[in-house]
mmCIF file of C-alpha atoms in Angstrom:
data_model
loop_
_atom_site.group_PDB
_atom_site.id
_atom_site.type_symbol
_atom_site.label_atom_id
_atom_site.label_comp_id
_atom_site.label_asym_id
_atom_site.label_seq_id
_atom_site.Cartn_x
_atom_site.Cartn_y
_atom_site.Cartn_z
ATOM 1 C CA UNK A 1230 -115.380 64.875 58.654
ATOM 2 C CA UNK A 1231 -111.676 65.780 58.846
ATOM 3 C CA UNK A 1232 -109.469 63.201 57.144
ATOM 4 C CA UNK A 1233 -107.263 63.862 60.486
ATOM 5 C CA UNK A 1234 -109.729 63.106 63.075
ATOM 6 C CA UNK A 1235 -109.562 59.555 64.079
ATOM 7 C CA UNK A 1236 -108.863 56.870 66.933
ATOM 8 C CA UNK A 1237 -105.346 55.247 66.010
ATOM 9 C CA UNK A 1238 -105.017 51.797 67.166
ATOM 10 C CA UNK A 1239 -101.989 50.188 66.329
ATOM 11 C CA UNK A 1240 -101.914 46.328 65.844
ATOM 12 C CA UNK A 1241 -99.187 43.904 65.657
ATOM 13 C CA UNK A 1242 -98.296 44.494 62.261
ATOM 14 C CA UNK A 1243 -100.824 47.175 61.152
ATOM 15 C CA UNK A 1244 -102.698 50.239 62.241
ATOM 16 C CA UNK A 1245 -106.422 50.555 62.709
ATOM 17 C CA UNK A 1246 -107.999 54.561 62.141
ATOM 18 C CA UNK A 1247 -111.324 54.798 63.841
ATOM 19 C CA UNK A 1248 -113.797 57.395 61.946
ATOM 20 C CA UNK A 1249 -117.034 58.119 64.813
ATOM 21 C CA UNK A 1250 -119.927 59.548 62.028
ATOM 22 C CA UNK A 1251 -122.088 59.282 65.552
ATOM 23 C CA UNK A 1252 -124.346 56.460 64.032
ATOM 24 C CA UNK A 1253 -121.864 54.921 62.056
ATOM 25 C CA UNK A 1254 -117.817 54.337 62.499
ATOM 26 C CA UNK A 1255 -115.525 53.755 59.487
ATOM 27 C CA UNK A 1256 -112.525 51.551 60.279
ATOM 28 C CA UNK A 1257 -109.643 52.294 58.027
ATOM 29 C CA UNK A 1258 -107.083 49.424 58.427
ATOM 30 C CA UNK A 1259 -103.809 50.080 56.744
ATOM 31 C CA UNK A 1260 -102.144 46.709 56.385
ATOM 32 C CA UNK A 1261 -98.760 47.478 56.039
ATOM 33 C CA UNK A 1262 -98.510 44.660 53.647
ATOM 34 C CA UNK A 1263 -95.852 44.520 50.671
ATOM 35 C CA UNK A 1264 -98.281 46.409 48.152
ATOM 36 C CA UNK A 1265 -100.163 48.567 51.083
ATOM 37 C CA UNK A 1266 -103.513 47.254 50.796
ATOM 38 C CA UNK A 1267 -106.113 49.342 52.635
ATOM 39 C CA UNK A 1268 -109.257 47.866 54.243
ATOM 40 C CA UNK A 1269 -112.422 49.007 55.509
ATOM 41 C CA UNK A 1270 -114.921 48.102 58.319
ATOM 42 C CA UNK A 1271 -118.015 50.434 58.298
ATOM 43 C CA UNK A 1272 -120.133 49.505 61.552
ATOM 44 C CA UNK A 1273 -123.424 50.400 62.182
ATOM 45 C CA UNK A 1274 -124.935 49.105 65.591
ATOM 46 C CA UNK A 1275 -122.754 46.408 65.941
ATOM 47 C CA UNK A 1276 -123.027 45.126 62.517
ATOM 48 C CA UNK A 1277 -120.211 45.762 60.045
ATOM 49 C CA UNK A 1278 -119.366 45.356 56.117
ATOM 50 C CA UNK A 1279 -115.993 45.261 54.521
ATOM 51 C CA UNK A 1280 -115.220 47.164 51.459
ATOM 52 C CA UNK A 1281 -112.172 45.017 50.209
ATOM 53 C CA UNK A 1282 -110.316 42.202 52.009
ATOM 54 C CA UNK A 1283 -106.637 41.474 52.841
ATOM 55 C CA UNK A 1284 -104.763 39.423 50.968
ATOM 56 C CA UNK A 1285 -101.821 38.503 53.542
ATOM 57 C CA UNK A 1286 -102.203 35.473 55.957
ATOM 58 C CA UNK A 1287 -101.099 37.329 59.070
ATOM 59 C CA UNK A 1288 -103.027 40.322 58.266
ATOM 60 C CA UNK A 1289 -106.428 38.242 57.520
ATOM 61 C CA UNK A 1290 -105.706 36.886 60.945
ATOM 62 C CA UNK A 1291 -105.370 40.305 62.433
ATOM 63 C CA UNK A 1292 -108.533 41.707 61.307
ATOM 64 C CA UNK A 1293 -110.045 38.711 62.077
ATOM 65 C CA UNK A 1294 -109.210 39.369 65.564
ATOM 66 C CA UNK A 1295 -109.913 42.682 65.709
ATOM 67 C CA UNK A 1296 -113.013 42.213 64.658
ATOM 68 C CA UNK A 1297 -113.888 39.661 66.958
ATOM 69 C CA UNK A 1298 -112.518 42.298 70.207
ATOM 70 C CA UNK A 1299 -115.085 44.850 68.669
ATOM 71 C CA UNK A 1300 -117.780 41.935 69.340
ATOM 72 C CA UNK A 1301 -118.784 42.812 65.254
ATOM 73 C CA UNK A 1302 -120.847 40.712 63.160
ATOM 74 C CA UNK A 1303 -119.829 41.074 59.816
ATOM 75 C CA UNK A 1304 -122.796 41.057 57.298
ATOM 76 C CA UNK A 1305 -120.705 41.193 54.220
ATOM 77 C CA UNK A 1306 -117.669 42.337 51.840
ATOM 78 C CA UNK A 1307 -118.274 44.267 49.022
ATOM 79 C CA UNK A 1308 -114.996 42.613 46.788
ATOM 80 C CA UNK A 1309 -114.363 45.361 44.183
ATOM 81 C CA UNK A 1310 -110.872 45.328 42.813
ATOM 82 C CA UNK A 1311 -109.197 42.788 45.279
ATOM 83 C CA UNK A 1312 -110.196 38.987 45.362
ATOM 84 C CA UNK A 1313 -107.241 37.854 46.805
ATOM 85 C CA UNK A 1314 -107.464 36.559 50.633
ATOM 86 C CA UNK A 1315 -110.063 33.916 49.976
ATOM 87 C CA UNK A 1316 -109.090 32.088 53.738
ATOM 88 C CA UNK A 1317 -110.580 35.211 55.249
ATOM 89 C CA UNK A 1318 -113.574 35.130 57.187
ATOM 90 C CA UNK A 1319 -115.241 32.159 55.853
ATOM 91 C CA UNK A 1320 -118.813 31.573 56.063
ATOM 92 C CA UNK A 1321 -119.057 35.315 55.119
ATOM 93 C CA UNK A 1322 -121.295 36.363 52.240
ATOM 94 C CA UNK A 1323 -119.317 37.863 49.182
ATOM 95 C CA UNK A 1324 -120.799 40.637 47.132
ATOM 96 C CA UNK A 1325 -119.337 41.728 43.814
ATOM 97 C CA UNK A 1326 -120.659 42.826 40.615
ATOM 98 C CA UNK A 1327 -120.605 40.163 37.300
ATOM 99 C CA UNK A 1328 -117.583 42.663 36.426
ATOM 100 C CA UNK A 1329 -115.564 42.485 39.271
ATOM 101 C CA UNK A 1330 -115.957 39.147 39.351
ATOM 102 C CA UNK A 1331 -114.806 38.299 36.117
ATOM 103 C CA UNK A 1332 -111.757 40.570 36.311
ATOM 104 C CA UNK A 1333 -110.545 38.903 39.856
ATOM 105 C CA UNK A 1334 -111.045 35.248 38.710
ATOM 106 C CA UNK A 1335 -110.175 35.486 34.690
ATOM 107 C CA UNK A 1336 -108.974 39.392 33.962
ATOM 108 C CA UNK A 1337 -106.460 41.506 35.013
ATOM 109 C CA UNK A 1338 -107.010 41.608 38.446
ATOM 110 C CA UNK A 1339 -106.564 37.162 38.721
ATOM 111 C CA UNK A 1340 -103.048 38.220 36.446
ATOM 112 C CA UNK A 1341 -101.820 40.317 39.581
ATOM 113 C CA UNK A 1342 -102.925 37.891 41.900
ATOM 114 C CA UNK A 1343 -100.384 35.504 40.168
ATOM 115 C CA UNK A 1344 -98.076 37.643 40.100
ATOM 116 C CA UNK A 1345 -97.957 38.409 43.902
ATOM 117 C CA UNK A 1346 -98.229 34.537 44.741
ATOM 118 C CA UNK A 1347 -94.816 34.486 42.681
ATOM 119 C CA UNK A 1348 -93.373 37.314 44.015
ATOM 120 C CA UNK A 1349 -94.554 36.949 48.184
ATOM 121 C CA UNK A 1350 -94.737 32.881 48.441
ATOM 122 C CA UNK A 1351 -96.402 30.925 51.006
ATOM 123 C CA UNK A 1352 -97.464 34.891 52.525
ATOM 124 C CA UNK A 1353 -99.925 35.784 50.544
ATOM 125 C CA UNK A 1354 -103.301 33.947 50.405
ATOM 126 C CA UNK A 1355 -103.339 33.938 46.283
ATOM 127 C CA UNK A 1356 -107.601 32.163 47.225
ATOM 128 C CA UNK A 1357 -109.856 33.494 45.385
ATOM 129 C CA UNK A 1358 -113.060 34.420 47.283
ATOM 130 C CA UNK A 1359 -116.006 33.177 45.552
ATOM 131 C CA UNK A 1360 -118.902 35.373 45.325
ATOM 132 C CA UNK A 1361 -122.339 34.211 47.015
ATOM 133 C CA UNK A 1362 -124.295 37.397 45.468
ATOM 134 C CA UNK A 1363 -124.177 39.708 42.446
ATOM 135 C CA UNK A 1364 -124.742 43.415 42.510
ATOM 136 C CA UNK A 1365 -125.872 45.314 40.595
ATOM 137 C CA UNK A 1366 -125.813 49.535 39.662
ATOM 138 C CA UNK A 1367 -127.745 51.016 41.870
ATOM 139 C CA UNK A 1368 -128.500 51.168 45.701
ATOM 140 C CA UNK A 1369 -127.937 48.151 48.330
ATOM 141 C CA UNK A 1370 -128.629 47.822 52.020
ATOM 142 C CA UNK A 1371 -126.474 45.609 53.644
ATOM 143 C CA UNK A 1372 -126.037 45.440 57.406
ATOM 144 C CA UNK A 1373 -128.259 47.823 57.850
ATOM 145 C CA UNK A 1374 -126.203 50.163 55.928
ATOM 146 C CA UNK A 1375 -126.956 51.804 52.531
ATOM 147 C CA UNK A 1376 -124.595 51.907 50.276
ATOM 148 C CA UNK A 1377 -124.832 53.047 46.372
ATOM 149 C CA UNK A 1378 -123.306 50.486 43.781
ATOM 150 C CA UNK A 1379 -121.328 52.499 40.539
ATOM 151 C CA UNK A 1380 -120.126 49.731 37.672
ATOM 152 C CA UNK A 1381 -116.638 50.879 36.782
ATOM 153 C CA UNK A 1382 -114.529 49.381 33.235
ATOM 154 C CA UNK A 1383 -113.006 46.861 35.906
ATOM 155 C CA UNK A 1384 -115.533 46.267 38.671
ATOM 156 C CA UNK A 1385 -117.196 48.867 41.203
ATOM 157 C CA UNK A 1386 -116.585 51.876 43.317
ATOM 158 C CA UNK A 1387 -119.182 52.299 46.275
ATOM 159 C CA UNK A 1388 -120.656 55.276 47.820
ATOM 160 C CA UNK A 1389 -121.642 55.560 51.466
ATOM 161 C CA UNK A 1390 -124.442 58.258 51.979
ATOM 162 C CA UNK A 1391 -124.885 58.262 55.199
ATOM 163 C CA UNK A 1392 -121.173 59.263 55.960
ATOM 164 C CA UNK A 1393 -121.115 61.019 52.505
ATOM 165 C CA UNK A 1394 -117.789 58.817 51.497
ATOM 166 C CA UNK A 1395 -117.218 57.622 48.490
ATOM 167 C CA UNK A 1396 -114.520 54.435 48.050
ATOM 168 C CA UNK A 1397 -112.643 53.579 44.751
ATOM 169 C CA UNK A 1398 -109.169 51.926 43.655
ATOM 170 C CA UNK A 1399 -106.900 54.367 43.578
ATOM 171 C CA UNK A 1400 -106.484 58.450 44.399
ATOM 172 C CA UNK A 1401 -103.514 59.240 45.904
ATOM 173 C CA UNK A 1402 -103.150 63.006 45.392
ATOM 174 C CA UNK A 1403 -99.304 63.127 46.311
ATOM 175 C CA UNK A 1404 -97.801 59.625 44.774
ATOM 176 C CA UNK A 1405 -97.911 58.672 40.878
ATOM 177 C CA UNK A 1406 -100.902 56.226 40.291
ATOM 178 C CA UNK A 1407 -101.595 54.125 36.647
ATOM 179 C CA UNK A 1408 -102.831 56.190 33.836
ATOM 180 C CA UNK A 1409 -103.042 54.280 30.865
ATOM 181 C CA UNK A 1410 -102.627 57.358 28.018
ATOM 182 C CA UNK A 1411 -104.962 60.963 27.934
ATOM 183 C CA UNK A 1412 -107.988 59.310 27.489
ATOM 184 C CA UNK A 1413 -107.999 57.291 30.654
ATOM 185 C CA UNK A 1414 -106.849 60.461 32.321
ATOM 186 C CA UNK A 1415 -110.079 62.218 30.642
ATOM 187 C CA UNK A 1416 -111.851 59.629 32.532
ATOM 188 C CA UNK A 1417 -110.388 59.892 35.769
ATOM 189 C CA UNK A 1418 -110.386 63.804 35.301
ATOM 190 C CA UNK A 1419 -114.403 63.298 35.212
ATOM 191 C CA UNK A 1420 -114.788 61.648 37.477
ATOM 192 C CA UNK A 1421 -112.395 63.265 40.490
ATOM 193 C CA UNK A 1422 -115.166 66.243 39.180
ATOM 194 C CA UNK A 1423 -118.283 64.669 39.951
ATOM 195 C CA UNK A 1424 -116.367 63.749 43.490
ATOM 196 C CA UNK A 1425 -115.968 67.497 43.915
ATOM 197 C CA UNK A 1426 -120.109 68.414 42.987
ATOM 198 C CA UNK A 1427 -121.059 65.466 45.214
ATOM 199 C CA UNK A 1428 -119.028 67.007 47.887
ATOM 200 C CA UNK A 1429 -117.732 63.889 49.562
ATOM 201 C CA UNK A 1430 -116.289 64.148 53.095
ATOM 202 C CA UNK A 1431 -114.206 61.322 52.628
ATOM 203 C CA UNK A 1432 -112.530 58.928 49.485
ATOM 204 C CA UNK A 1433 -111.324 55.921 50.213
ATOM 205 C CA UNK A 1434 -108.837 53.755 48.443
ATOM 206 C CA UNK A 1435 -107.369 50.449 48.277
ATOM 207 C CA UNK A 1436 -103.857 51.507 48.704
ATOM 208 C CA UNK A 1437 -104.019 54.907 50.666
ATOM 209 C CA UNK A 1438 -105.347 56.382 53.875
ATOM 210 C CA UNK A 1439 -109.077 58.465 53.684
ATOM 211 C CA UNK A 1440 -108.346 61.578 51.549
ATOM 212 C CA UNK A 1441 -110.227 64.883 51.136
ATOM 213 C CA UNK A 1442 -112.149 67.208 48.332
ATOM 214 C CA UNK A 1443 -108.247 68.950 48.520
ATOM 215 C CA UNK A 1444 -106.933 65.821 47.615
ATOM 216 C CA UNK A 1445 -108.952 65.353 45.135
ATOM 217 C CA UNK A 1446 -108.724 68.486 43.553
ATOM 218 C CA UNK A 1447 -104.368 68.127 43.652
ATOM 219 C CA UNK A 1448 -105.531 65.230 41.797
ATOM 220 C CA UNK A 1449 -107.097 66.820 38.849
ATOM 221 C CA UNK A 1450 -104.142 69.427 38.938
ATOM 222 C CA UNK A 1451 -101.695 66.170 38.187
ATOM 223 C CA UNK A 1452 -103.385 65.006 35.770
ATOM 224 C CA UNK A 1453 -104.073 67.360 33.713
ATOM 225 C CA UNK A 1454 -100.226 68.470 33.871
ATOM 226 C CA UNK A 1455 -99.070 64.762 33.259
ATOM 227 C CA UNK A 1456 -101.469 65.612 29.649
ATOM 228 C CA UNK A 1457 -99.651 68.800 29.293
ATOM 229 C CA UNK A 1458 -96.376 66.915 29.532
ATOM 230 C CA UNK A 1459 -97.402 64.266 27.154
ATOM 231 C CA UNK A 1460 -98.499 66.181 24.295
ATOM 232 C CA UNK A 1461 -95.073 68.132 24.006
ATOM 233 C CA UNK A 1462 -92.609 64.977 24.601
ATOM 234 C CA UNK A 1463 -92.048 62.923 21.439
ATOM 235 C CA UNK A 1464 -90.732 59.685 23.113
ATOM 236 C CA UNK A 1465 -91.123 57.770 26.603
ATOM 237 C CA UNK A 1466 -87.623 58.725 27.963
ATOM 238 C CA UNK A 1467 -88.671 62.520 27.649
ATOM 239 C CA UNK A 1468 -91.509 62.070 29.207
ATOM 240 C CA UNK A 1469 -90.509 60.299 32.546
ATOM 241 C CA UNK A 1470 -87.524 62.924 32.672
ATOM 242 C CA UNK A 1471 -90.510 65.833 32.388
ATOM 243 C CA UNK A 1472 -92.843 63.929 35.470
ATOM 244 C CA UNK A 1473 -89.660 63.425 37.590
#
């Protein structure tokens, strides 16, 4: 699947990419919120599951409707690294791991919520969705759809066999992205590799469009430069002049 090949819909205050996998479409929906928040809708015979929610009012009401036009019943969300948006779609079953739930309601991921709520006001729906069923590693079929469960330090990334897509936090192969010191980039480093033996079509993140094995692999490139540049600065001001 080409990262370029979609349907574009644009909404009212977002955009909507359409990904046809024949059996199964992928709905990317950039929100075009403050802190551009990605959400996805993977459909499967008329049934659909969310990886992530929104966590602006008017865009929980947008995909709300959109949803509705598709005439989708939404089986799930799989709530990884954003628990924000708790107003949207109510009455639908919440899946996280114990993980991600602990770092959206107590850790570092309720601190950012705050945060926001401080920062946006009355916009942003600082809720916290409440999670009606724990995951676990391993394979889940929800909706009719398979997808594999992988327990990260924070929460969970997801893989999607049948579309051979794999979603996480972040990737972004041409923007900066947090890397807390040469280990953590070790870790990323690893695992951008086993994206690139799995051969994944597509990655999907929480704040960028669907990227590509070539993204993946620019990826690995910047961080293992951003190591190189480390190790021969001796103090932080050196180091942001070198990445710039």
């Amino acid at each position: 699947m080409n990262k370029n090949t979609y349907e574009k819909v644009v909404l009212a205050k977002g955009e909507m990419h359409v990904y046809d996998f024949g059996g199964i479409r992928l709905h990317a929906y950039q929100t075009k919120d403050p802190i551009d928040d990605e959400v996805f809708v993977v459909e499967k015979a008329g049934r659909a599951v969310l990886l992530e929610s929104p966590c602006f009012f008017d865009n929980n009401r947008e995909l709300e409707a959109y949803i509705r036009e598709r005439g989708l019943t939404v089986d799930g969300m799989l709530l990884a690294y954003h628990m924000a948006g708790g107003s949207f779609l109510p009455g639908v079953r919440r899946y996280a791991t114990p993980n991600a739930d602990a770092y959206g309601h107590n850790g570092g991921g309720r601190a950012l919520i705050d945060n926001f709520a401080a920062a946006f006001g009355e916009a942003f729906d600082s809720s916290i969705h409440t999670v009606t069923d724990s995951l676990e590693e391993g394979p889940v079929v929800i909706g009719g759809i398979e997808f594999h469960i992988r327990v990260t330090q924070e929460a969970f990334d997801v893989e999607i066999p049948e579309i051979q897509a794999v979603f996480t936090h972040m990737l972004g192969h041409d923007c900066h992205s947090i890397v807390a010191g040469a280990a953590h980039a070790d870790a990323m480093i690893a695992q951008l590799n086993g994206y690139l033996e799995k051969g994944y079509a597509l990655v999907l993140t929480s704040h960028y469009t669907p990227e590509d094995l070539k993204d993946v692999r620019t990826k690995i490139d910047y961080l293992q430069n951003l190591k190189a540049i480390a190790a021969g600065c001796s103090d932080a001001a050196a180091f942001k002049e070198q990445v710039k």
